[in-house]
Amino acid sequence: MDDPLADSASDPLDDSAADSVADPLAGSRDSRILAVAALEEPTRRALYDYVVRQAALVTRDEAAAALGLPRTTAAFHLDRLAEQGLLEVVYERRTGRSGPGAGRPSKLYRRSTQQVEVSLPEHRYELAGRLLAAAIEDADASGESPRAALERRATQLGRDLAAGAPEADVVEILEDHGFEPRREGKAIVLGNCPFHSLAQHHTKLVCEMNLCLLGGVLSGSGDTRFKARLHPEPGQCCVRLEP
């Protein structure tokens, strides 16, 4: 599933954007793990390192020559990196000519703008940073208290998560975003907090942000079976969903 906590075509903090904050990470958890795993192959990793160190776009011939590889080998690995979203492909004529007789455009590679990050268990510290930064900017602009702005931003993000997965139920949405939900009687307990380290040091602030985020997921999904409540327990998220 494409992650709305993770997909934004524009800067989520731009004033012209909707009143929401998007996750900087791109793609589902599975796709991010596969992207990182693609770099396990030494030749592929060397090609990736070569491309990202170049200021200009890189051709297959240039990459092959730089690493002393057959062109077909370089092409295979470069295309695999592109398939995993680690490189971007651009087609461009390097002769400067256009029109009939100009020849086919070359296939060129550059580092993808997509951010790929994997943590086990799932953590989203940059997302928390964006929420906090957006709240401070809102407070400076409007006179609203930073805490109220953070709660509003977090609630809206939760609604956006639900809107991004209209066919999913609450448990599926929370699973996709790293909360590790599980049933405990009639309640849903969250086995992981994506903001765990922050919550250890700034418990009240982060747990209330999380409460608003999960409340937004419930309201955005239209699920009236549960309410998000603070219920701190060792080894769990401080929020749980109760009937």
Short mmCIF file of C-alpha atoms in Angstrom, two decimals, residues 17 26 34 70 91 116 127 158 179 225 231:
data_model
loop_
_atom_site.label_atom_id
_atom_site.label_comp_id
_atom_site.label_asym_id
_atom_site.label_seq_id
_atom_site.Cartn_x
_atom_site.Cartn_y
_atom_site.Cartn_z
CA ALA A 17 -0.60 22.88 0.62
CA ALA A 26 8.04 6.71 0.29
CA LEU A 34 13.05 -4.65 -0.84
CA PRO A 70 30.37 -5.49 -19.26
CA TYR A 91 15.94 9.81 -21.54
CA VAL A 116 14.18 5.01 1.71
CA LEU A 127 7.43 12.57 10.73
CA GLY A 158 -4.70 10.65 11.18
CA PHE A 179 1.77 0.37 15.31
CA ARG A 225 -16.56 1.00 17.54
CA HIS A 231 -3.36 3.82 28.65
#
